[in-house]
Tab-separated table of N, CA and C in Angstrom:
chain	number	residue	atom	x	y	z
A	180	UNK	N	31.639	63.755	60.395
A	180	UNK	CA	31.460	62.427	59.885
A	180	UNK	C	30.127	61.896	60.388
A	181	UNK	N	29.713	61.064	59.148
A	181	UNK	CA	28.276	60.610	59.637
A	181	UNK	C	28.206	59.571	60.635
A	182	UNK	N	27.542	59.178	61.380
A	182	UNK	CA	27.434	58.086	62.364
A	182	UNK	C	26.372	56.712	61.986
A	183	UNK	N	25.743	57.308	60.236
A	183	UNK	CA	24.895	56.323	59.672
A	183	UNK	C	26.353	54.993	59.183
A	184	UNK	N	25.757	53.369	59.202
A	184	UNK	CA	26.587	52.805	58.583
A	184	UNK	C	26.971	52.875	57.041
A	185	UNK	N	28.346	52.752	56.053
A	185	UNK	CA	28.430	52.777	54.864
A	185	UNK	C	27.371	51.964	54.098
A	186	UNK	N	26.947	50.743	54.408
A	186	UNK	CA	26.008	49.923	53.553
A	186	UNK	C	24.829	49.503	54.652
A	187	UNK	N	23.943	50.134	54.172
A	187	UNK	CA	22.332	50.050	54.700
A	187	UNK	C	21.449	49.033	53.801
A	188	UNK	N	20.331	48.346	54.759
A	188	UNK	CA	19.630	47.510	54.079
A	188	UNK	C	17.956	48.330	54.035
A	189	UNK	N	17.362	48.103	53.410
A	189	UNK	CA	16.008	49.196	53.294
A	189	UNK	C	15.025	48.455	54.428
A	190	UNK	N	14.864	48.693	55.128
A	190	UNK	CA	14.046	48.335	56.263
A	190	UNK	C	12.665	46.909	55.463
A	191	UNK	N	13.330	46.088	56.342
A	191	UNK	CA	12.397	44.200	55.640
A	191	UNK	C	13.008	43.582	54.751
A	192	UNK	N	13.934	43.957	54.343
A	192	UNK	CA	14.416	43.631	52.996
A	192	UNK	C	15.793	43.297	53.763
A	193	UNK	N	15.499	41.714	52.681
A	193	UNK	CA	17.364	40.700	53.241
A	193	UNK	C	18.108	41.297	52.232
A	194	UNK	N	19.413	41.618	52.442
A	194	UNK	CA	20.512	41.607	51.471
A	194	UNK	C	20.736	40.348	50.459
A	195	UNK	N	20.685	40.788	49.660
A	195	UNK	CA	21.062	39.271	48.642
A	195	UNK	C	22.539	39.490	47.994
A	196	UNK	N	23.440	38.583	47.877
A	196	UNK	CA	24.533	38.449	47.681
A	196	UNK	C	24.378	37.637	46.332
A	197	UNK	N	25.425	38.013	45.182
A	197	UNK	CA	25.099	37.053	44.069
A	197	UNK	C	26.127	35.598	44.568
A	198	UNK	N	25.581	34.591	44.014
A	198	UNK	CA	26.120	33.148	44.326
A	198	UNK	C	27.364	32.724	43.199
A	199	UNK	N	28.420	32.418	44.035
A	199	UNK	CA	29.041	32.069	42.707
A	199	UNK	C	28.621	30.742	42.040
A	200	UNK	N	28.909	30.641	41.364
A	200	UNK	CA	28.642	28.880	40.446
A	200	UNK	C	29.941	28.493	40.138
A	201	UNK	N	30.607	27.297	40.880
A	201	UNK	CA	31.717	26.585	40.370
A	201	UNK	C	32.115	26.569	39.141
A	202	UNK	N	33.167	26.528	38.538
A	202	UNK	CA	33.365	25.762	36.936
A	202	UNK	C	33.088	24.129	36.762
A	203	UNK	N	33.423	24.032	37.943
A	203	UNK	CA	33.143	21.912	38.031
A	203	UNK	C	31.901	22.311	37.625
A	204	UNK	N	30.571	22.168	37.804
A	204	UNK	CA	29.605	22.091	37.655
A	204	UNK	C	29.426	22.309	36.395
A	205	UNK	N	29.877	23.380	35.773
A	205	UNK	CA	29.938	23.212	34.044
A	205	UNK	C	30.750	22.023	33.738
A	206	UNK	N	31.576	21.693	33.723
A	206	UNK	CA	32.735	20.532	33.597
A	206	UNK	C	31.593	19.638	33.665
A	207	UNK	N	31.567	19.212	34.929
A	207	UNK	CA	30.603	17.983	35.340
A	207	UNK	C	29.035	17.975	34.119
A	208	UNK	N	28.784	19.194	34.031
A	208	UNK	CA	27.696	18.937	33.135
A	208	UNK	C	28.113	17.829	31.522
A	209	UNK	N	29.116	19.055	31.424
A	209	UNK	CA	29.826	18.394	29.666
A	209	UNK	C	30.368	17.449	29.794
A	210	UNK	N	30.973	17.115	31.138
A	210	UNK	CA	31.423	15.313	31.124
A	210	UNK	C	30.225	14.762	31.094
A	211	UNK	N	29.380	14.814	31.739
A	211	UNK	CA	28.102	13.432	31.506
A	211	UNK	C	27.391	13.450	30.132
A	212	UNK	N	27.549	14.477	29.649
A	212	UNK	CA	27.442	14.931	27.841
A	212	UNK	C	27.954	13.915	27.376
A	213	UNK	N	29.416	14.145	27.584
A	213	UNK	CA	30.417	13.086	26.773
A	213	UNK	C	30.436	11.951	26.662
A	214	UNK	N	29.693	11.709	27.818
A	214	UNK	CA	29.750	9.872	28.383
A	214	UNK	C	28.226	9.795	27.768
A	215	UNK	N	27.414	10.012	27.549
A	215	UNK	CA	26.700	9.822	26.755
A	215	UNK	C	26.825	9.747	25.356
A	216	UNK	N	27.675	10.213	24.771
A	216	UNK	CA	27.581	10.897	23.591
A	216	UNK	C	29.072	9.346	23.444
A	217	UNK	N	29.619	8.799	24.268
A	217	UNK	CA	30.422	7.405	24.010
A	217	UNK	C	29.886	6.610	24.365
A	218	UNK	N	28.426	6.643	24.641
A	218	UNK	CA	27.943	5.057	24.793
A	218	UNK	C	27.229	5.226	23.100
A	219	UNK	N	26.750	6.358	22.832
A	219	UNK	CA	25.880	6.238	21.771
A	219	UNK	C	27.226	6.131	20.571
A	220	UNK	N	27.802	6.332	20.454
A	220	UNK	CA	28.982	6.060	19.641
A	220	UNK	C	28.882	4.469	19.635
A	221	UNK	N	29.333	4.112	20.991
A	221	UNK	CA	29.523	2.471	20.532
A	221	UNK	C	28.277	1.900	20.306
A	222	UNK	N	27.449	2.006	20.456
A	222	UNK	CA	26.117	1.123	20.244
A	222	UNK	C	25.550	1.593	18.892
A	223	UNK	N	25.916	2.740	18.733
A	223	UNK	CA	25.813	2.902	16.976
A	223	UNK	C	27.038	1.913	16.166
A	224	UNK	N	28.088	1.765	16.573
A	224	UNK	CA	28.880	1.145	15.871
A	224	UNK	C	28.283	-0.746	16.163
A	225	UNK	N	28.200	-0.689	17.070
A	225	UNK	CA	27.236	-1.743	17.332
A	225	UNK	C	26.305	-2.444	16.055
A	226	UNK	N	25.394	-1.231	15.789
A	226	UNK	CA	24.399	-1.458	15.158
A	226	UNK	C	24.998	-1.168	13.630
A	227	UNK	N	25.965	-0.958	13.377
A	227	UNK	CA	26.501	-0.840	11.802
A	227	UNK	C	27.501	-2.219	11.421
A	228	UNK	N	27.958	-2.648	12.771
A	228	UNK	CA	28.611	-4.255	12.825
A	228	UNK	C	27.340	-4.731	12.259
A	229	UNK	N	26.017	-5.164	12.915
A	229	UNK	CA	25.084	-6.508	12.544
A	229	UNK	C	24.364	-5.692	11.773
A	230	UNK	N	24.045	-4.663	11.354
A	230	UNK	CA	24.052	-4.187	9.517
A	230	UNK	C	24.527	-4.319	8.405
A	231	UNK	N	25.670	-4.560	8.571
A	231	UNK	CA	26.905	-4.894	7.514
A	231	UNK	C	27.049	-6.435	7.088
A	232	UNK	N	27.037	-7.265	8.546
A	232	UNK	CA	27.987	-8.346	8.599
A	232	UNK	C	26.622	-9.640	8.976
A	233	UNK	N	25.289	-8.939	9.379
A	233	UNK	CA	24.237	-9.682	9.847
A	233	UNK	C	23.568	-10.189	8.892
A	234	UNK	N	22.685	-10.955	9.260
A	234	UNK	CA	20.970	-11.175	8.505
A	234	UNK	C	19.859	-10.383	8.437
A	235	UNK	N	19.038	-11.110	7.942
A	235	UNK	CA	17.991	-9.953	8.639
A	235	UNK	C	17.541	-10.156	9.403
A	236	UNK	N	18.018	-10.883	10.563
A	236	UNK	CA	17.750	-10.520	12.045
A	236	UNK	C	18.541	-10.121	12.566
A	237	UNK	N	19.638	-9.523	11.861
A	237	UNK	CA	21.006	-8.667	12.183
A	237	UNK	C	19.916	-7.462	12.175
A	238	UNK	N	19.608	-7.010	10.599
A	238	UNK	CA	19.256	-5.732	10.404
A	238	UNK	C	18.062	-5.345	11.490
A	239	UNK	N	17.117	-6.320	11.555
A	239	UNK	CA	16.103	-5.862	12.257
A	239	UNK	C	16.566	-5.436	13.856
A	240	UNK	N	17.827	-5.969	14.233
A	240	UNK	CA	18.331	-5.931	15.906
A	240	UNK	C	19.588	-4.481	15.542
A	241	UNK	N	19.538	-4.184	14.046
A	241	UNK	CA	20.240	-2.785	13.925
A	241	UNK	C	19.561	-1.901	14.385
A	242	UNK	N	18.551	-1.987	13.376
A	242	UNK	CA	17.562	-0.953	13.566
A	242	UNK	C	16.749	-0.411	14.697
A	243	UNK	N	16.898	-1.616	15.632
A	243	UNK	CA	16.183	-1.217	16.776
A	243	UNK	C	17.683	-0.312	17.802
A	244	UNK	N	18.743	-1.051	17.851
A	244	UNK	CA	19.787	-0.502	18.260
A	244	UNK	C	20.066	0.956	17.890
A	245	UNK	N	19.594	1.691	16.583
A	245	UNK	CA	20.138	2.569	15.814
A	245	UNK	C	18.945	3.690	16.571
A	246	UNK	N	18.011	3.055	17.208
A	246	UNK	CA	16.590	3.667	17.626
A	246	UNK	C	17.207	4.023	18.612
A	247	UNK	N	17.429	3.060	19.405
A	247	UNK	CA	18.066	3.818	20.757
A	247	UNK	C	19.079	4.466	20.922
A	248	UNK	N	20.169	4.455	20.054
A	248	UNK	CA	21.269	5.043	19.912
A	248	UNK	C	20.940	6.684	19.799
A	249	UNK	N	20.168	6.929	18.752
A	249	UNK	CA	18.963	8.074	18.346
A	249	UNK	C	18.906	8.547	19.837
A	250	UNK	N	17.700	7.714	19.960
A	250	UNK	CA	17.062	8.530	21.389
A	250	UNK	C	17.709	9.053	22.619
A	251	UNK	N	19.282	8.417	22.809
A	251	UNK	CA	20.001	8.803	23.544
A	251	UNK	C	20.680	9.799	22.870
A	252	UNK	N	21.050	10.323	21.915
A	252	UNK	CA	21.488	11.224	21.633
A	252	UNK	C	20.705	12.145	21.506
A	253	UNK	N	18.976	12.257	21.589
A	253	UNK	CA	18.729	13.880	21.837
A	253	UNK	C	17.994	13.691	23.100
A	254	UNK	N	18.332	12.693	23.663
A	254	UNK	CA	18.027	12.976	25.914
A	254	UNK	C	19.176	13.778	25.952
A	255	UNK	N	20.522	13.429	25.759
A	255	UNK	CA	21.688	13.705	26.286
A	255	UNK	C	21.799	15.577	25.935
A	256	UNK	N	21.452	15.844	24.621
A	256	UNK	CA	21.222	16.841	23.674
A	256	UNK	C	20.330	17.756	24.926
A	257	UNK	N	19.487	17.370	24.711
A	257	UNK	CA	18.128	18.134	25.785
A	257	UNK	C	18.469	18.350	27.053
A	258	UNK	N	18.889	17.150	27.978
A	258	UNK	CA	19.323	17.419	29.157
A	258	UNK	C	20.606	18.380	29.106
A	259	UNK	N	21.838	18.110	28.225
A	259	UNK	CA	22.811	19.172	28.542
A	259	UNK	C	22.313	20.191	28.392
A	260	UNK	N	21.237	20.779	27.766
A	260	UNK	CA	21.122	22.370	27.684
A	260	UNK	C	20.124	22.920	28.602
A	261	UNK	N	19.264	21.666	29.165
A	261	UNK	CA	18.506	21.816	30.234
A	261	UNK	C	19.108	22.049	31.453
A	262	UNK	N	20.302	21.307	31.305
A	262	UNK	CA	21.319	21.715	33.065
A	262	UNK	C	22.221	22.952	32.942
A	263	UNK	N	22.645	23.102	31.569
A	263	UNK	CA	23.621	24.527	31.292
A	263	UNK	C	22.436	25.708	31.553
A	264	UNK	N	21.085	25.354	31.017
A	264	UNK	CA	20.080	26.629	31.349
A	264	UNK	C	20.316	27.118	33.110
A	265	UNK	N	20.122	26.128	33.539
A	265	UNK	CA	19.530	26.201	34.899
A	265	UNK	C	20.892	26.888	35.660
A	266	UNK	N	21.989	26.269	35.195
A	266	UNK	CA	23.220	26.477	35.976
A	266	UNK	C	23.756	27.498	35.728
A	267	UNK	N	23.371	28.712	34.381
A	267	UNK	CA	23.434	29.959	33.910
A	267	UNK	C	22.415	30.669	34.808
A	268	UNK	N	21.009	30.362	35.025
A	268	UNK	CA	20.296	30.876	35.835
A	268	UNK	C	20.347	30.772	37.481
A	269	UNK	N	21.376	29.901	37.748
A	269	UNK	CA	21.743	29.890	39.354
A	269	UNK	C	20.462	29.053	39.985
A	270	UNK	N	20.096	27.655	39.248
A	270	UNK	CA	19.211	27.321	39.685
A	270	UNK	C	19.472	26.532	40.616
A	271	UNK	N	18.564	26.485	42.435
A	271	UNK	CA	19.262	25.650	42.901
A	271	UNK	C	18.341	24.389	43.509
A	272	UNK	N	17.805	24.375	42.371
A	272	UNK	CA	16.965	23.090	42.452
A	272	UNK	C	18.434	21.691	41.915
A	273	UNK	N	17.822	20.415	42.167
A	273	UNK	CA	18.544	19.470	41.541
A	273	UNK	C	18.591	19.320	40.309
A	274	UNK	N	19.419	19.292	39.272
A	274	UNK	CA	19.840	18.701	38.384
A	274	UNK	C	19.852	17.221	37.960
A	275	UNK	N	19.280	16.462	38.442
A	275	UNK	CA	19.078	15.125	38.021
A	275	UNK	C	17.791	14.982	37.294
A	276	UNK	N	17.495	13.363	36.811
A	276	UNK	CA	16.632	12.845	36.046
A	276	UNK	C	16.681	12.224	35.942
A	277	UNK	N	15.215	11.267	36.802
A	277	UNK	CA	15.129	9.880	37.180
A	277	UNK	C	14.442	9.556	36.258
A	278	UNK	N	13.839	10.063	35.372
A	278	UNK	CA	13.195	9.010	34.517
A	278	UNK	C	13.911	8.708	33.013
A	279	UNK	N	14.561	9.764	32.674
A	279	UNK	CA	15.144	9.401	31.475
A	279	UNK	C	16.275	8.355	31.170
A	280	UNK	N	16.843	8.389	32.483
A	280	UNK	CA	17.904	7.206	32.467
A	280	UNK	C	17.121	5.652	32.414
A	281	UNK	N	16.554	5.716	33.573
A	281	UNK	CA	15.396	4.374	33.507
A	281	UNK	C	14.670	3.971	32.104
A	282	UNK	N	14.639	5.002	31.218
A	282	UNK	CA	13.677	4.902	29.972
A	282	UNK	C	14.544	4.480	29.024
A	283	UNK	N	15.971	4.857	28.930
A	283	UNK	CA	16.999	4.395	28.278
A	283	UNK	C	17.059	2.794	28.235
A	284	UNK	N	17.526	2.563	29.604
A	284	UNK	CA	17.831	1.207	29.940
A	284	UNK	C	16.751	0.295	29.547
A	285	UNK	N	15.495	0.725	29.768
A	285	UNK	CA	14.208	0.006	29.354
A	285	UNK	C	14.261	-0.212	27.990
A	286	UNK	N	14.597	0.799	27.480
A	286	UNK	CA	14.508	0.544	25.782
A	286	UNK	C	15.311	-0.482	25.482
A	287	UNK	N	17.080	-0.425	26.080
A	287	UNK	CA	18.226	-1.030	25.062
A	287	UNK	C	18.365	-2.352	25.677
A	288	UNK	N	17.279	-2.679	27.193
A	288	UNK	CA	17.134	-3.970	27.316
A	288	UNK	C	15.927	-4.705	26.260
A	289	UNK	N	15.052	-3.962	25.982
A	289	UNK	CA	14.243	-4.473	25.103
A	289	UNK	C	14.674	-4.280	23.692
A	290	UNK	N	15.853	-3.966	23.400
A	290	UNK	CA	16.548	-4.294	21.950
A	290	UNK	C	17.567	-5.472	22.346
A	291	UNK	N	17.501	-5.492	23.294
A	291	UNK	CA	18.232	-6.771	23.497
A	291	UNK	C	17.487	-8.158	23.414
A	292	UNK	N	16.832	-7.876	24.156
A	292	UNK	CA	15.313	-9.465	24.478
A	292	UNK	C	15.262	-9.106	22.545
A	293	UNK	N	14.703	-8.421	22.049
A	293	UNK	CA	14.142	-8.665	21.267
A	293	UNK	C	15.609	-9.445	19.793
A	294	UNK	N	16.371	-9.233	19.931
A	294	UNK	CA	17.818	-9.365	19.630
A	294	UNK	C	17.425	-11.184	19.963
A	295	UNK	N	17.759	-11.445	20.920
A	295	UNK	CA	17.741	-12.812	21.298
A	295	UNK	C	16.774	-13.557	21.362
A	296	UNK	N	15.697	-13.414	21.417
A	296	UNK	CA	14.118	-13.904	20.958
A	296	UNK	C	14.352	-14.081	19.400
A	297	UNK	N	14.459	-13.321	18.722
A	297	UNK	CA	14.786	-13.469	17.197
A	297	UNK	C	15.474	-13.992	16.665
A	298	UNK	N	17.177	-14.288	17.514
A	298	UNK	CA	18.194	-15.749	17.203
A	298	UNK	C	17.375	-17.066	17.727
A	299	UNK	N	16.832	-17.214	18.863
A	299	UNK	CA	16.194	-18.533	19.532
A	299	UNK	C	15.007	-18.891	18.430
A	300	UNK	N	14.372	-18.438	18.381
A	300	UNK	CA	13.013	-18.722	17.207
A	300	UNK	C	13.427	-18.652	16.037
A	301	UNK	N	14.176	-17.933	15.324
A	301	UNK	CA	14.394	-18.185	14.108
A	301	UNK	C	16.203	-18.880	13.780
């Protein structure tokens, strides 16, 4: 019998072990999918209420609503396949994104101001 060990490492060289990846982490990805994908639901329905039932400072506060509704649906689009990439590739950088959320909110507050600037003046 040999006196070498069964599993040898090649002299400098670390052993690498593959990493598992949770299922939460997929889960968790497609839940924040979802919750995106129900705000843009209601704020589209939002914007088909004061389309329907508005003026045209209904329509014009649709249309801007229908913009952002849009734009959150291909952040949400982009980012889920941007975090499923990474999390298929064992990436272990962070998964977040500070600016797209901030850019959201910026927008659907400024469909708002602009919403209420447009009832006050006119």
């Amino acid at each position: 019998m040999s006196s070498q060990p069964l599993l040898q490492s090649a002299p400098g060289k670390r052993i690498s072990l593959p990493v598992r990846v949770e299922p939460k982490v997929f889960f968790a990805n497609e839940r924040t999918f979802l919750s995106y994908l129900n705000f843009t639901v209601i704020l589209g329905g939002l914007a088909i209420g004061l389309l329907n039932f508005g003026d045209s400072i209904g329509r014009i506060s649709a249309g801007l609503f229908t913009l952002v509704a849009m734009a959150t649906m291909i952040y949400a689009l982009i980012t889920f396949h941007w975090r499923a990439k990474s999390i298929r590739m064992r990436g272990q950088s962070g998964f977040d994104d500070r600016v797209g959320p901030t850019v959201l909110a910026a927008s659907l507050g400024v469909a708002v101001v602009v919403n209420f600037v447009l009832r006050v003046v006119g």
